[in-house]
mmCIF file of N, CA, C and O in Angstrom:
data_model
loop_
_atom_site.group_PDB
_atom_site.id
_atom_site.type_symbol
_atom_site.label_atom_id
_atom_site.label_comp_id
_atom_site.label_asym_id
_atom_site.label_seq_id
_atom_site.Cartn_x
_atom_site.Cartn_y
_atom_site.Cartn_z
ATOM 1 N N UNK A 287 0.854 -1.181 0.000
ATOM 2 C CA UNK A 287 0.000 0.000 0.000
ATOM 3 C C UNK A 287 0.887 1.227 0.000
ATOM 4 O O UNK A 287 1.852 1.294 0.730
ATOM 5 N N UNK A 288 0.558 2.194 -0.817
ATOM 6 C CA UNK A 288 1.381 3.379 -0.853
ATOM 7 C C UNK A 288 0.673 4.534 -1.505
ATOM 8 O O UNK A 288 -0.430 4.402 -2.012
ATOM 9 N N UNK A 289 1.323 5.649 -1.469
ATOM 10 C CA UNK A 289 0.797 6.849 -2.089
ATOM 11 C C UNK A 289 1.961 7.647 -2.643
ATOM 12 O O UNK A 289 3.061 7.562 -2.140
ATOM 13 N N UNK A 290 1.695 8.395 -3.671
ATOM 14 C CA UNK A 290 2.712 9.261 -4.233
ATOM 15 C C UNK A 290 2.398 10.719 -3.943
ATOM 16 O O UNK A 290 2.712 11.593 -4.716
ATOM 17 N N UNK A 291 1.739 10.963 -2.827
ATOM 18 C CA UNK A 291 1.386 12.332 -2.462
ATOM 19 C C UNK A 291 2.651 13.169 -2.295
ATOM 20 O O UNK A 291 3.644 12.703 -1.755
ATOM 21 N N UNK A 292 2.580 14.400 -2.748
ATOM 22 C CA UNK A 292 3.705 15.319 -2.613
ATOM 23 C C UNK A 292 3.318 16.383 -1.595
ATOM 24 O O UNK A 292 2.227 16.950 -1.673
ATOM 25 N N UNK A 293 4.186 16.640 -0.662
ATOM 26 C CA UNK A 293 3.929 17.675 0.323
ATOM 27 C C UNK A 293 5.199 18.452 0.585
ATOM 28 O O UNK A 293 6.293 17.959 0.383
ATOM 29 N N UNK A 294 5.017 19.673 1.037
ATOM 30 C CA UNK A 294 6.154 20.547 1.334
ATOM 31 C C UNK A 294 6.086 21.019 2.778
ATOM 32 O O UNK A 294 6.634 22.058 3.102
ATOM 33 N N UNK A 295 5.429 20.287 3.628
ATOM 34 C CA UNK A 295 5.196 20.731 4.989
ATOM 35 C C UNK A 295 5.144 19.506 5.893
ATOM 36 O O UNK A 295 4.464 18.534 5.576
ATOM 37 N N UNK A 296 5.859 19.554 7.013
ATOM 38 C CA UNK A 296 5.892 18.368 7.882
ATOM 39 C C UNK A 296 4.541 18.094 8.535
ATOM 40 O O UNK A 296 4.229 16.956 8.834
ATOM 41 N N UNK A 297 3.730 19.125 8.751
ATOM 42 C CA UNK A 297 2.394 18.920 9.329
ATOM 43 C C UNK A 297 1.507 18.152 8.345
ATOM 44 O O UNK A 297 0.846 17.190 8.707
ATOM 45 N N UNK A 298 1.519 18.603 7.089
ATOM 46 C CA UNK A 298 0.719 17.925 6.065
ATOM 47 C C UNK A 298 1.245 16.507 5.856
ATOM 48 O O UNK A 298 0.458 15.563 5.709
ATOM 49 N N UNK A 299 2.561 16.345 5.859
ATOM 50 C CA UNK A 299 3.151 15.014 5.739
ATOM 51 C C UNK A 299 2.650 14.107 6.858
ATOM 52 O O UNK A 299 2.246 12.963 6.619
ATOM 53 N N UNK A 300 2.618 14.625 8.073
ATOM 54 C CA UNK A 300 2.161 13.840 9.226
ATOM 55 C C UNK A 300 0.688 13.477 9.097
ATOM 56 O O UNK A 300 0.284 12.357 9.402
ATOM 57 N N UNK A 301 -0.117 14.421 8.618
ATOM 58 C CA UNK A 301 -1.544 14.139 8.406
ATOM 59 C C UNK A 301 -1.727 13.075 7.332
ATOM 60 O O UNK A 301 -2.558 12.173 7.476
ATOM 61 N N UNK A 302 -0.954 13.180 6.244
ATOM 62 C CA UNK A 302 -1.039 12.181 5.176
ATOM 63 C C UNK A 302 -0.647 10.800 5.688
ATOM 64 O O UNK A 302 -1.296 9.794 5.356
ATOM 65 N N UNK A 303 0.408 10.727 6.472
ATOM 66 C CA UNK A 303 0.845 9.431 7.016
ATOM 67 C C UNK A 303 -0.251 8.846 7.903
ATOM 68 O O UNK A 303 -0.554 7.656 7.821
ATOM 69 N N UNK A 304 -0.877 9.684 8.732
ATOM 70 C CA UNK A 304 -1.977 9.207 9.575
ATOM 71 C C UNK A 304 -3.110 8.661 8.718
ATOM 72 O O UNK A 304 -3.637 7.580 8.994
ATOM 73 N N UNK A 305 -3.507 9.419 7.691
ATOM 74 C CA UNK A 305 -4.650 9.034 6.861
ATOM 75 C C UNK A 305 -4.401 7.761 6.052
ATOM 76 O O UNK A 305 -5.274 6.913 5.930
ATOM 77 N N UNK A 306 -3.192 7.651 5.492
ATOM 78 C CA UNK A 306 -2.915 6.578 4.542
ATOM 79 C C UNK A 306 -2.430 5.278 5.171
ATOM 80 O O UNK A 306 -2.501 4.220 4.537
ATOM 81 N N UNK A 307 -1.915 5.348 6.391
ATOM 82 C CA UNK A 307 -1.285 4.158 6.966
ATOM 83 C C UNK A 307 -1.796 3.872 8.367
ATOM 84 O O UNK A 307 -2.235 4.765 9.079
ATOM 85 N N UNK A 308 -1.707 2.605 8.735
ATOM 86 C CA UNK A 308 -2.083 2.139 10.072
ATOM 87 C C UNK A 308 -0.970 1.193 10.530
ATOM 88 O O UNK A 308 -0.648 0.241 9.819
ATOM 89 N N UNK A 309 -0.389 1.452 11.711
ATOM 90 C CA UNK A 309 0.707 0.589 12.182
ATOM 91 C C UNK A 309 0.302 -0.883 12.301
ATOM 92 O O UNK A 309 1.155 -1.761 12.277
ATOM 93 N N UNK A 310 -0.981 -1.149 12.400
ATOM 94 C CA UNK A 310 -1.447 -2.539 12.480
ATOM 95 C C UNK A 310 -1.168 -3.279 11.177
ATOM 96 O O UNK A 310 -0.905 -4.477 11.171
ATOM 97 N N UNK A 311 -1.194 -2.542 10.060
ATOM 98 C CA UNK A 311 -1.050 -3.161 8.735
ATOM 99 C C UNK A 311 0.265 -2.830 8.038
ATOM 100 O O UNK A 311 0.639 -3.503 7.083
ATOM 101 N N UNK A 312 0.927 -1.779 8.474
ATOM 102 C CA UNK A 312 2.102 -1.281 7.762
ATOM 103 C C UNK A 312 3.293 -1.199 8.701
ATOM 104 O O UNK A 312 3.195 -0.593 9.762
ATOM 105 N N UNK A 313 4.395 -1.798 8.321
ATOM 106 C CA UNK A 313 5.596 -1.808 9.162
ATOM 107 C C UNK A 313 6.361 -0.500 9.078
ATOM 108 O O UNK A 313 6.824 0.034 10.072
ATOM 109 N N UNK A 314 6.498 0.019 7.860
ATOM 110 C CA UNK A 314 7.268 1.256 7.703
ATOM 111 C C UNK A 314 6.732 2.070 6.536
ATOM 112 O O UNK A 314 6.105 1.554 5.617
ATOM 113 N N UNK A 315 7.005 3.367 6.614
ATOM 114 C CA UNK A 315 6.653 4.298 5.554
ATOM 115 C C UNK A 315 7.969 4.873 5.045
ATOM 116 O O UNK A 315 8.822 5.273 5.839
ATOM 117 N N UNK A 316 8.144 4.907 3.741
ATOM 118 C CA UNK A 316 9.353 5.474 3.151
ATOM 119 C C UNK A 316 9.039 6.903 2.721
ATOM 120 O O UNK A 316 8.108 7.147 1.953
ATOM 121 N N UNK A 317 9.811 7.838 3.243
ATOM 122 C CA UNK A 317 9.647 9.249 2.904
ATOM 123 C C UNK A 317 10.777 9.607 1.940
ATOM 124 O O UNK A 317 11.951 9.549 2.299
ATOM 125 N N UNK A 318 10.401 9.938 0.732
ATOM 126 C CA UNK A 318 11.384 10.268 -0.309
ATOM 127 C C UNK A 318 11.551 11.777 -0.363
ATOM 128 O O UNK A 318 10.571 12.518 -0.385
ATOM 129 N N UNK A 319 12.781 12.209 -0.400
ATOM 130 C CA UNK A 319 13.088 13.634 -0.418
ATOM 131 C C UNK A 319 13.621 13.999 -1.789
ATOM 132 O O UNK A 319 14.647 13.487 -2.218
ATOM 133 N N UNK A 320 12.927 14.890 -2.495
ATOM 134 C CA UNK A 320 13.272 15.203 -3.884
ATOM 135 C C UNK A 320 13.955 16.547 -4.085
ATOM 136 O O UNK A 320 14.097 16.999 -5.206
ATOM 137 N N UNK A 321 14.371 17.215 -3.019
ATOM 138 C CA UNK A 321 14.988 18.526 -3.190
ATOM 139 C C UNK A 321 16.361 18.394 -3.839
ATOM 140 O O UNK A 321 17.104 17.471 -3.551
ATOM 141 N N UNK A 322 16.690 19.328 -4.701
ATOM 142 C CA UNK A 322 17.999 19.324 -5.342
ATOM 143 C C UNK A 322 18.017 18.472 -6.586
ATOM 144 O O UNK A 322 17.040 17.813 -6.933
ATOM 145 N N UNK A 323 19.155 18.440 -7.250
ATOM 146 C CA UNK A 323 19.282 17.738 -8.528
ATOM 147 C C UNK A 323 19.018 16.243 -8.396
ATOM 148 O O UNK A 323 18.306 15.655 -9.189
ATOM 149 N N UNK A 324 19.600 15.633 -7.375
ATOM 150 C CA UNK A 324 19.420 14.182 -7.233
ATOM 151 C C UNK A 324 18.584 13.831 -6.009
ATOM 152 O O UNK A 324 18.384 12.667 -5.699
ATOM 153 N N UNK A 325 18.098 14.824 -5.294
ATOM 154 C CA UNK A 325 17.302 14.569 -4.106
ATOM 155 C C UNK A 325 18.192 14.187 -2.933
ATOM 156 O O UNK A 325 19.403 14.031 -3.063
ATOM 157 N N UNK A 326 17.581 14.067 -1.791
ATOM 158 C CA UNK A 326 18.323 13.713 -0.574
ATOM 159 C C UNK A 326 18.154 12.250 -0.213
ATOM 160 O O UNK A 326 18.614 11.819 0.823
ATOM 161 N N UNK A 327 17.455 11.502 -1.039
ATOM 162 C CA UNK A 327 17.277 10.091 -0.750
ATOM 163 C C UNK A 327 16.010 9.804 0.030
ATOM 164 O O UNK A 327 15.102 10.623 0.100
ATOM 165 N N UNK A 328 15.966 8.624 0.614
ATOM 166 C CA UNK A 328 14.783 8.159 1.322
ATOM 167 C C UNK A 328 15.067 7.960 2.802
ATOM 168 O O UNK A 328 16.147 7.510 3.177
ATOM 169 N N UNK A 329 14.073 8.272 3.618
ATOM 170 C CA UNK A 329 14.143 7.984 5.046
ATOM 171 C C UNK A 329 13.084 6.933 5.349
ATOM 172 O O UNK A 329 12.014 6.923 4.743
ATOM 173 N N UNK A 330 13.390 6.037 6.273
ATOM 174 C CA UNK A 330 12.427 5.007 6.662
ATOM 175 C C UNK A 330 11.814 5.377 8.000
ATOM 176 O O UNK A 330 12.517 5.604 8.980
ATOM 177 N N UNK A 331 10.496 5.418 8.028
ATOM 178 C CA UNK A 331 9.741 5.754 9.226
ATOM 179 C C UNK A 331 9.068 4.472 9.698
ATOM 180 O O UNK A 331 8.054 4.056 9.143
ATOM 181 N N UNK A 332 9.671 3.823 10.673
ATOM 182 C CA UNK A 332 9.181 2.520 11.142
ATOM 183 C C UNK A 332 8.037 2.737 12.139
ATOM 184 O O UNK A 332 8.246 2.838 13.340
ATOM 185 N N UNK A 333 6.827 2.800 11.602
ATOM 186 C CA UNK A 333 5.684 3.205 12.412
ATOM 187 C C UNK A 333 5.230 2.137 13.406
ATOM 188 O O UNK A 333 4.640 2.477 14.428
ATOM 189 N N UNK A 334 5.507 0.873 13.146
ATOM 190 C CA UNK A 334 5.117 -0.156 14.109
ATOM 191 C C UNK A 334 5.949 -0.088 15.385
ATOM 192 O O UNK A 334 5.532 -0.588 16.413
ATOM 193 N N UNK A 335 7.115 0.544 15.326
ATOM 194 C CA UNK A 335 7.995 0.641 16.491
ATOM 195 C C UNK A 335 7.674 1.836 17.386
ATOM 196 O O UNK A 335 8.275 1.975 18.448
ATOM 197 N N UNK A 336 6.777 2.695 16.961
ATOM 198 C CA UNK A 336 6.476 3.890 17.739
ATOM 199 C C UNK A 336 5.709 3.528 19.009
ATOM 200 O O UNK A 336 4.849 2.654 18.982
ATOM 201 N N UNK A 337 6.012 4.223 20.101
ATOM 202 C CA UNK A 337 5.369 3.886 21.368
ATOM 203 C C UNK A 337 3.871 4.211 21.374
ATOM 204 O O UNK A 337 3.140 3.728 22.222
ATOM 205 N N UNK A 338 3.403 4.984 20.407
ATOM 206 C CA UNK A 338 1.975 5.299 20.331
ATOM 207 C C UNK A 338 1.279 4.577 19.172
ATOM 208 O O UNK A 338 0.161 4.935 18.788
ATOM 209 N N UNK A 339 1.910 3.541 18.624
ATOM 210 C CA UNK A 339 1.343 2.810 17.481
ATOM 211 C C UNK A 339 -0.041 2.239 17.810
ATOM 212 O O UNK A 339 -0.961 2.312 16.994
ATOM 213 N N UNK A 340 -0.196 1.682 19.014
ATOM 214 C CA UNK A 340 -1.495 1.128 19.417
ATOM 215 C C UNK A 340 -2.573 2.191 19.499
ATOM 216 O O UNK A 340 -3.720 1.989 19.062
ATOM 217 N N UNK A 341 -2.213 3.348 20.049
ATOM 218 C CA UNK A 341 -3.164 4.465 20.136
ATOM 219 C C UNK A 341 -3.551 4.961 18.742
ATOM 220 O O UNK A 341 -4.696 5.329 18.491
ATOM 221 N N UNK A 342 -2.574 4.966 17.825
ATOM 222 C CA UNK A 342 -2.818 5.380 16.447
ATOM 223 C C UNK A 342 -3.861 4.463 15.812
ATOM 224 O O UNK A 342 -4.836 4.935 15.216
ATOM 225 N N UNK A 343 -3.685 3.159 15.955
ATOM 226 C CA UNK A 343 -4.628 2.197 15.389
ATOM 227 C C UNK A 343 -6.012 2.377 15.996
ATOM 228 O O UNK A 343 -7.021 2.360 15.284
ATOM 229 N N UNK A 344 -6.079 2.542 17.314
ATOM 230 C CA UNK A 344 -7.381 2.755 17.979
ATOM 231 C C UNK A 344 -8.050 4.021 17.462
ATOM 232 O O UNK A 344 -9.256 4.041 17.214
ATOM 233 N N UNK A 345 -7.276 5.067 17.314
ATOM 234 C CA UNK A 345 -7.808 6.343 16.843
ATOM 235 C C UNK A 345 -8.370 6.201 15.430
ATOM 236 O O UNK A 345 -9.464 6.693 15.138
ATOM 237 N N UNK A 346 -7.656 5.519 14.561
ATOM 238 C CA UNK A 346 -8.128 5.338 13.183
ATOM 239 C C UNK A 346 -9.444 4.577 13.154
ATOM 240 O O UNK A 346 -10.303 4.854 12.329
ATOM 241 N N UNK A 347 -9.637 3.660 14.076
ATOM 242 C CA UNK A 347 -10.866 2.869 14.086
ATOM 243 C C UNK A 347 -12.079 3.699 14.511
ATOM 244 O O UNK A 347 -13.208 3.321 14.252
ATOM 245 N N UNK A 348 -11.830 4.837 15.149
ATOM 246 C CA UNK A 348 -12.926 5.698 15.607
ATOM 247 C C UNK A 348 -13.455 6.619 14.507
ATOM 248 O O UNK A 348 -14.495 7.230 14.657
ATOM 249 N N UNK A 349 -12.702 6.783 13.446
ATOM 250 C CA UNK A 349 -13.129 7.663 12.360
ATOM 251 C C UNK A 349 -12.362 8.973 12.369
ATOM 252 O O UNK A 349 -11.832 9.399 13.389
ATOM 253 N N UNK A 350 -12.332 9.633 11.221
ATOM 254 C CA UNK A 350 -11.477 10.810 11.050
ATOM 255 C C UNK A 350 -11.962 12.030 11.825
ATOM 256 O O UNK A 350 -11.213 12.973 12.008
ATOM 257 N N UNK A 351 -13.206 12.042 12.287
ATOM 258 C CA UNK A 351 -13.709 13.191 13.027
ATOM 259 C C UNK A 351 -13.357 13.170 14.497
ATOM 260 O O UNK A 351 -13.633 14.120 15.223
ATOM 261 N N UNK A 352 -12.752 12.079 14.956
ATOM 262 C CA UNK A 352 -12.448 11.959 16.378
ATOM 263 C C UNK A 352 -11.352 12.942 16.781
ATOM 264 O O UNK A 352 -10.381 13.126 16.053
ATOM 265 N N UNK A 353 -11.488 13.573 17.962
ATOM 266 C CA UNK A 353 -10.470 14.529 18.409
ATOM 267 C C UNK A 353 -9.082 13.913 18.627
ATOM 268 O O UNK A 353 -8.089 14.641 18.670
ATOM 269 N N UNK A 354 -8.990 12.597 18.734
ATOM 270 C CA UNK A 354 -7.693 11.955 18.941
ATOM 271 C C UNK A 354 -6.783 12.143 17.732
ATOM 272 O O UNK A 354 -5.562 12.071 17.847
ATOM 273 N N UNK A 355 -7.354 12.418 16.555
ATOM 274 C CA UNK A 355 -6.544 12.548 15.335
ATOM 275 C C UNK A 355 -5.479 13.631 15.492
ATOM 276 O O UNK A 355 -4.316 13.419 15.144
ATOM 277 N N UNK A 356 -5.860 14.807 16.014
ATOM 278 C CA UNK A 356 -4.905 15.911 16.149
ATOM 279 C C UNK A 356 -3.756 15.521 17.068
ATOM 280 O O UNK A 356 -2.590 15.838 16.784
ATOM 281 N N UNK A 357 -4.060 14.796 18.138
ATOM 282 C CA UNK A 357 -3.014 14.369 19.078
ATOM 283 C C UNK A 357 -2.048 13.390 18.415
ATOM 284 O O UNK A 357 -0.834 13.514 18.551
ATOM 285 N N UNK A 358 -2.585 12.431 17.671
ATOM 286 C CA UNK A 358 -1.734 11.441 17.005
ATOM 287 C C UNK A 358 -0.902 12.117 15.912
ATOM 288 O O UNK A 358 0.288 11.833 15.766
ATOM 289 N N UNK A 359 -1.497 13.023 15.147
ATOM 290 C CA UNK A 359 -0.749 13.733 14.097
ATOM 291 C C UNK A 359 0.399 14.532 14.723
ATOM 292 O O UNK A 359 1.510 14.553 14.187
ATOM 293 N N UNK A 360 0.152 15.162 15.878
ATOM 294 C CA UNK A 360 1.226 15.881 16.582
ATOM 295 C C UNK A 360 2.366 14.939 16.940
ATOM 296 O O UNK A 360 3.542 15.259 16.784
ATOM 297 N N UNK A 361 2.008 13.745 17.426
ATOM 298 C CA UNK A 361 3.025 12.755 17.803
ATOM 299 C C UNK A 361 3.786 12.263 16.582
ATOM 300 O O UNK A 361 4.999 12.058 16.638
ATOM 301 N N UNK A 362 3.078 12.067 15.476
ATOM 302 C CA UNK A 362 3.742 11.639 14.235
ATOM 303 C C UNK A 362 4.741 12.707 13.800
ATOM 304 O O UNK A 362 5.885 12.396 13.466
ATOM 305 N N UNK A 363 4.323 13.975 13.834
ATOM 306 C CA UNK A 363 5.214 15.055 13.391
ATOM 307 C C UNK A 363 6.479 15.104 14.248
ATOM 308 O O UNK A 363 7.584 15.262 13.730
ATOM 309 N N UNK A 364 6.324 14.937 15.546
ATOM 310 C CA UNK A 364 7.503 14.930 16.429
ATOM 311 C C UNK A 364 8.372 13.699 16.166
ATOM 312 O O UNK A 364 9.595 13.769 16.245
ATOM 313 N N UNK A 365 7.734 12.570 15.864
ATOM 314 C CA UNK A 365 8.470 11.316 15.657
ATOM 315 C C UNK A 365 9.218 11.276 14.330
ATOM 316 O O UNK A 365 10.094 10.425 14.139
ATOM 317 N N UNK A 366 8.898 12.180 13.409
ATOM 318 C CA UNK A 366 9.624 12.212 12.132
ATOM 319 C C UNK A 366 11.126 12.337 12.353
ATOM 320 O O UNK A 366 11.920 11.850 11.552
ATOM 321 N N UNK A 367 11.523 12.966 13.462
ATOM 322 C CA UNK A 367 12.950 13.143 13.760
ATOM 323 C C UNK A 367 13.622 11.813 14.076
ATOM 324 O O UNK A 367 14.846 11.720 14.073
ATOM 325 N N UNK A 368 12.830 10.781 14.357
ATOM 326 C CA UNK A 368 13.390 9.470 14.701
ATOM 327 C C UNK A 368 13.450 8.535 13.491
ATOM 328 O O UNK A 368 13.777 7.360 13.634
ATOM 329 N N UNK A 369 13.141 9.043 12.310
ATOM 330 C CA UNK A 369 13.226 8.193 11.117
ATOM 331 C C UNK A 369 14.668 7.752 10.912
ATOM 332 O O UNK A 369 15.600 8.354 11.445
ATOM 333 N N UNK A 370 14.833 6.702 10.142
ATOM 334 C CA UNK A 370 16.174 6.285 9.742
ATOM 335 C C UNK A 370 16.501 7.032 8.459
ATOM 336 O O UNK A 370 15.934 6.773 7.408
ATOM 337 N N UNK A 371 17.411 7.987 8.582
ATOM 338 C CA UNK A 371 17.743 8.864 7.467
ATOM 339 C C UNK A 371 18.822 8.233 6.588
ATOM 340 O O UNK A 371 19.528 7.327 7.015
ATOM 341 N N UNK A 372 18.949 8.742 5.345
ATOM 342 C CA UNK A 372 20.006 8.220 4.479
ATOM 343 C C UNK A 372 21.372 8.349 5.154
ATOM 344 O O UNK A 372 21.583 9.239 5.975
ATOM 345 N N UNK A 373 22.266 7.452 4.804
ATOM 346 C CA UNK A 373 23.608 7.421 5.380
ATOM 347 C C UNK A 373 24.260 8.800 5.323
ATOM 348 O O UNK A 373 24.199 9.482 4.308
ATOM 349 N N UNK A 374 24.855 9.190 6.422
ATOM 350 C CA UNK A 374 25.559 10.472 6.535
ATOM 351 C C UNK A 374 24.646 11.694 6.404
ATOM 352 O O UNK A 374 25.125 12.795 6.170
ATOM 353 N N UNK A 375 23.349 11.503 6.549
ATOM 354 C CA UNK A 375 22.415 12.626 6.446
ATOM 355 C C UNK A 375 22.007 13.056 7.848
ATOM 356 O O UNK A 375 21.580 12.230 8.651
ATOM 357 N N UNK A 376 22.160 14.315 8.123
ATOM 358 C CA UNK A 376 21.719 14.862 9.401
ATOM 359 C C UNK A 376 20.196 14.984 9.384
ATOM 360 O O UNK A 376 19.631 15.509 8.420
ATOM 361 N N UNK A 377 19.514 14.500 10.440
ATOM 362 C CA UNK A 377 18.053 14.624 10.485
ATOM 363 C C UNK A 377 17.578 16.062 10.262
ATOM 364 O O UNK A 377 16.615 16.301 9.535
ATOM 365 N N UNK A 378 18.289 17.014 10.847
ATOM 366 C CA UNK A 378 17.903 18.424 10.721
ATOM 367 C C UNK A 378 17.898 18.861 9.259
ATOM 368 O O UNK A 378 17.004 19.580 8.814
ATOM 369 N N UNK A 379 18.893 18.421 8.505
ATOM 370 C CA UNK A 379 18.993 18.791 7.085
ATOM 371 C C UNK A 379 17.810 18.217 6.314
ATOM 372 O O UNK A 379 17.183 18.904 5.491
ATOM 373 N N UNK A 380 17.476 16.977 6.570
ATOM 374 C CA UNK A 380 16.382 16.304 5.865
ATOM 375 C C UNK A 380 15.052 16.961 6.207
ATOM 376 O O UNK A 380 14.280 17.327 5.328
ATOM 377 N N UNK A 381 14.766 17.129 7.510
ATOM 378 C CA UNK A 381 13.484 17.695 7.953
ATOM 379 C C UNK A 381 13.365 19.164 7.511
ATOM 380 O O UNK A 381 12.336 19.577 6.999
ATOM 381 N N UNK A 382 14.410 19.939 7.713
ATOM 382 C CA UNK A 382 14.345 21.345 7.314
ATOM 383 C C UNK A 382 14.255 21.481 5.792
ATOM 384 O O UNK A 382 13.651 22.414 5.289
ATOM 385 N N UNK A 383 14.827 20.528 5.092
ATOM 386 C CA UNK A 383 14.724 20.531 3.631
ATOM 387 C C UNK A 383 13.285 20.403 3.188
ATOM 388 O O UNK A 383 12.855 21.048 2.228
ATOM 389 N N UNK A 384 12.490 19.600 3.888
ATOM 390 C CA UNK A 384 11.061 19.466 3.588
ATOM 391 C C UNK A 384 10.384 20.807 3.856
ATOM 392 O O UNK A 384 9.629 21.317 3.029
ATOM 393 N N UNK A 385 10.663 21.400 4.997
ATOM 394 C CA UNK A 385 10.021 22.655 5.376
ATOM 395 C C UNK A 385 10.427 23.803 4.457
ATOM 396 O O UNK A 385 9.617 24.658 4.133
ATOM 397 N N UNK A 386 11.683 23.804 4.014
ATOM 398 C CA UNK A 386 12.177 24.893 3.172
ATOM 399 C C UNK A 386 11.590 24.882 1.770
ATOM 400 O O UNK A 386 11.626 25.888 1.072
ATOM 401 N N UNK A 387 11.083 23.736 1.338
ATOM 402 C CA UNK A 387 10.519 23.656 -0.007
ATOM 403 C C UNK A 387 9.160 24.349 -0.087
ATOM 404 O O UNK A 387 8.682 24.642 -1.155
ATOM 405 N N UNK A 388 8.523 24.587 1.065
ATOM 406 C CA UNK A 388 7.185 25.178 1.114
ATOM 407 C C UNK A 388 7.152 26.613 0.646
ATOM 408 O O UNK A 388 8.114 27.273 0.473
#
Protein backbone atom coordinates (compact mmCIF):
# COMPACT_ATOMS: atom_id res chain seq x y z
CA UNK A 1 0.00 0.00 0.00
CA UNK A 2 1.38 3.38 -0.85
CA UNK A 3 0.80 6.85 -2.09
CA UNK A 4 2.71 9.26 -4.23
CA UNK A 5 1.39 12.33 -2.46
CA UNK A 6 3.71 15.32 -2.61
CA UNK A 7 3.93 17.67 0.32
CA UNK A 8 6.15 20.55 1.33
CA UNK A 9 5.20 20.73 4.99
CA UNK A 10 5.89 18.37 7.88
CA UNK A 11 2.39 18.92 9.33
CA UNK A 12 0.72 17.93 6.06
CA UNK A 13 3.15 15.01 5.74
CA UNK A 14 2.16 13.84 9.23
CA UNK A 15 -1.54 14.14 8.41
CA UNK A 16 -1.04 12.18 5.18
CA UNK A 17 0.85 9.43 7.02
CA UNK A 18 -1.98 9.21 9.58
CA UNK A 19 -4.65 9.03 6.86
CA UNK A 20 -2.92 6.58 4.54
CA UNK A 21 -1.28 4.16 6.97
CA UNK A 22 -2.08 2.14 10.07
CA UNK A 23 0.71 0.59 12.18
CA UNK A 24 -1.45 -2.54 12.48
CA UNK A 25 -1.05 -3.16 8.74
CA UNK A 26 2.10 -1.28 7.76
CA UNK A 27 5.60 -1.81 9.16
CA UNK A 28 7.27 1.26 7.70
CA UNK A 29 6.65 4.30 5.55
CA UNK A 30 9.35 5.47 3.15
CA UNK A 31 9.65 9.25 2.90
CA UNK A 32 11.38 10.27 -0.31
CA UNK A 33 13.09 13.63 -0.42
CA UNK A 34 13.27 15.20 -3.88
CA UNK A 35 14.99 18.53 -3.19
CA UNK A 36 18.00 19.32 -5.34
CA UNK A 37 19.28 17.74 -8.53
CA UNK A 38 19.42 14.18 -7.23
CA UNK A 39 17.30 14.57 -4.11
CA UNK A 40 18.32 13.71 -0.57
CA UNK A 41 17.28 10.09 -0.75
CA UNK A 42 14.78 8.16 1.32
CA UNK A 43 14.14 7.98 5.05
CA UNK A 44 12.43 5.01 6.66
CA UNK A 45 9.74 5.75 9.23
CA UNK A 46 9.18 2.52 11.14
CA UNK A 47 5.68 3.20 12.41
CA UNK A 48 5.12 -0.16 14.11
CA UNK A 49 7.99 0.64 16.49
CA UNK A 50 6.48 3.89 17.74
CA UNK A 51 5.37 3.89 21.37
CA UNK A 52 1.98 5.30 20.33
CA UNK A 53 1.34 2.81 17.48
CA UNK A 54 -1.49 1.13 19.42
CA UNK A 55 -3.16 4.46 20.14
CA UNK A 56 -2.82 5.38 16.45
CA UNK A 57 -4.63 2.20 15.39
CA UNK A 58 -7.38 2.76 17.98
CA UNK A 59 -7.81 6.34 16.84
CA UNK A 60 -8.13 5.34 13.18
CA UNK A 61 -10.87 2.87 14.09
CA UNK A 62 -12.93 5.70 15.61
CA UNK A 63 -13.13 7.66 12.36
CA UNK A 64 -11.48 10.81 11.05
CA UNK A 65 -13.71 13.19 13.03
CA UNK A 66 -12.45 11.96 16.38
CA UNK A 67 -10.47 14.53 18.41
CA UNK A 68 -7.69 11.96 18.94
CA UNK A 69 -6.54 12.55 15.34
CA UNK A 70 -4.91 15.91 16.15
CA UNK A 71 -3.01 14.37 19.08
CA UNK A 72 -1.73 11.44 17.00
CA UNK A 73 -0.75 13.73 14.10
CA UNK A 74 1.23 15.88 16.58
CA UNK A 75 3.03 12.76 17.80
CA UNK A 76 3.74 11.64 14.24
CA UNK A 77 5.21 15.05 13.39
CA UNK A 78 7.50 14.93 16.43
CA UNK A 79 8.47 11.32 15.66
CA UNK A 80 9.62 12.21 12.13
CA UNK A 81 12.95 13.14 13.76
CA UNK A 82 13.39 9.47 14.70
CA UNK A 83 13.23 8.19 11.12
CA UNK A 84 16.17 6.28 9.74
CA UNK A 85 17.74 8.86 7.47
CA UNK A 86 20.01 8.22 4.48
CA UNK A 87 23.61 7.42 5.38
CA UNK A 88 25.56 10.47 6.54
CA UNK A 89 22.41 12.63 6.45
CA UNK A 90 21.72 14.86 9.40
CA UNK A 91 18.05 14.62 10.49
CA UNK A 92 17.90 18.42 10.72
CA UNK A 93 18.99 18.79 7.09
CA UNK A 94 16.38 16.30 5.86
CA UNK A 95 13.48 17.69 7.95
CA UNK A 96 14.34 21.34 7.31
CA UNK A 97 14.72 20.53 3.63
CA UNK A 98 11.06 19.47 3.59
CA UNK A 99 10.02 22.66 5.38
CA UNK A 100 12.18 24.89 3.17
CA UNK A 101 10.52 23.66 -0.01
CA UNK A 102 7.18 25.18 1.11
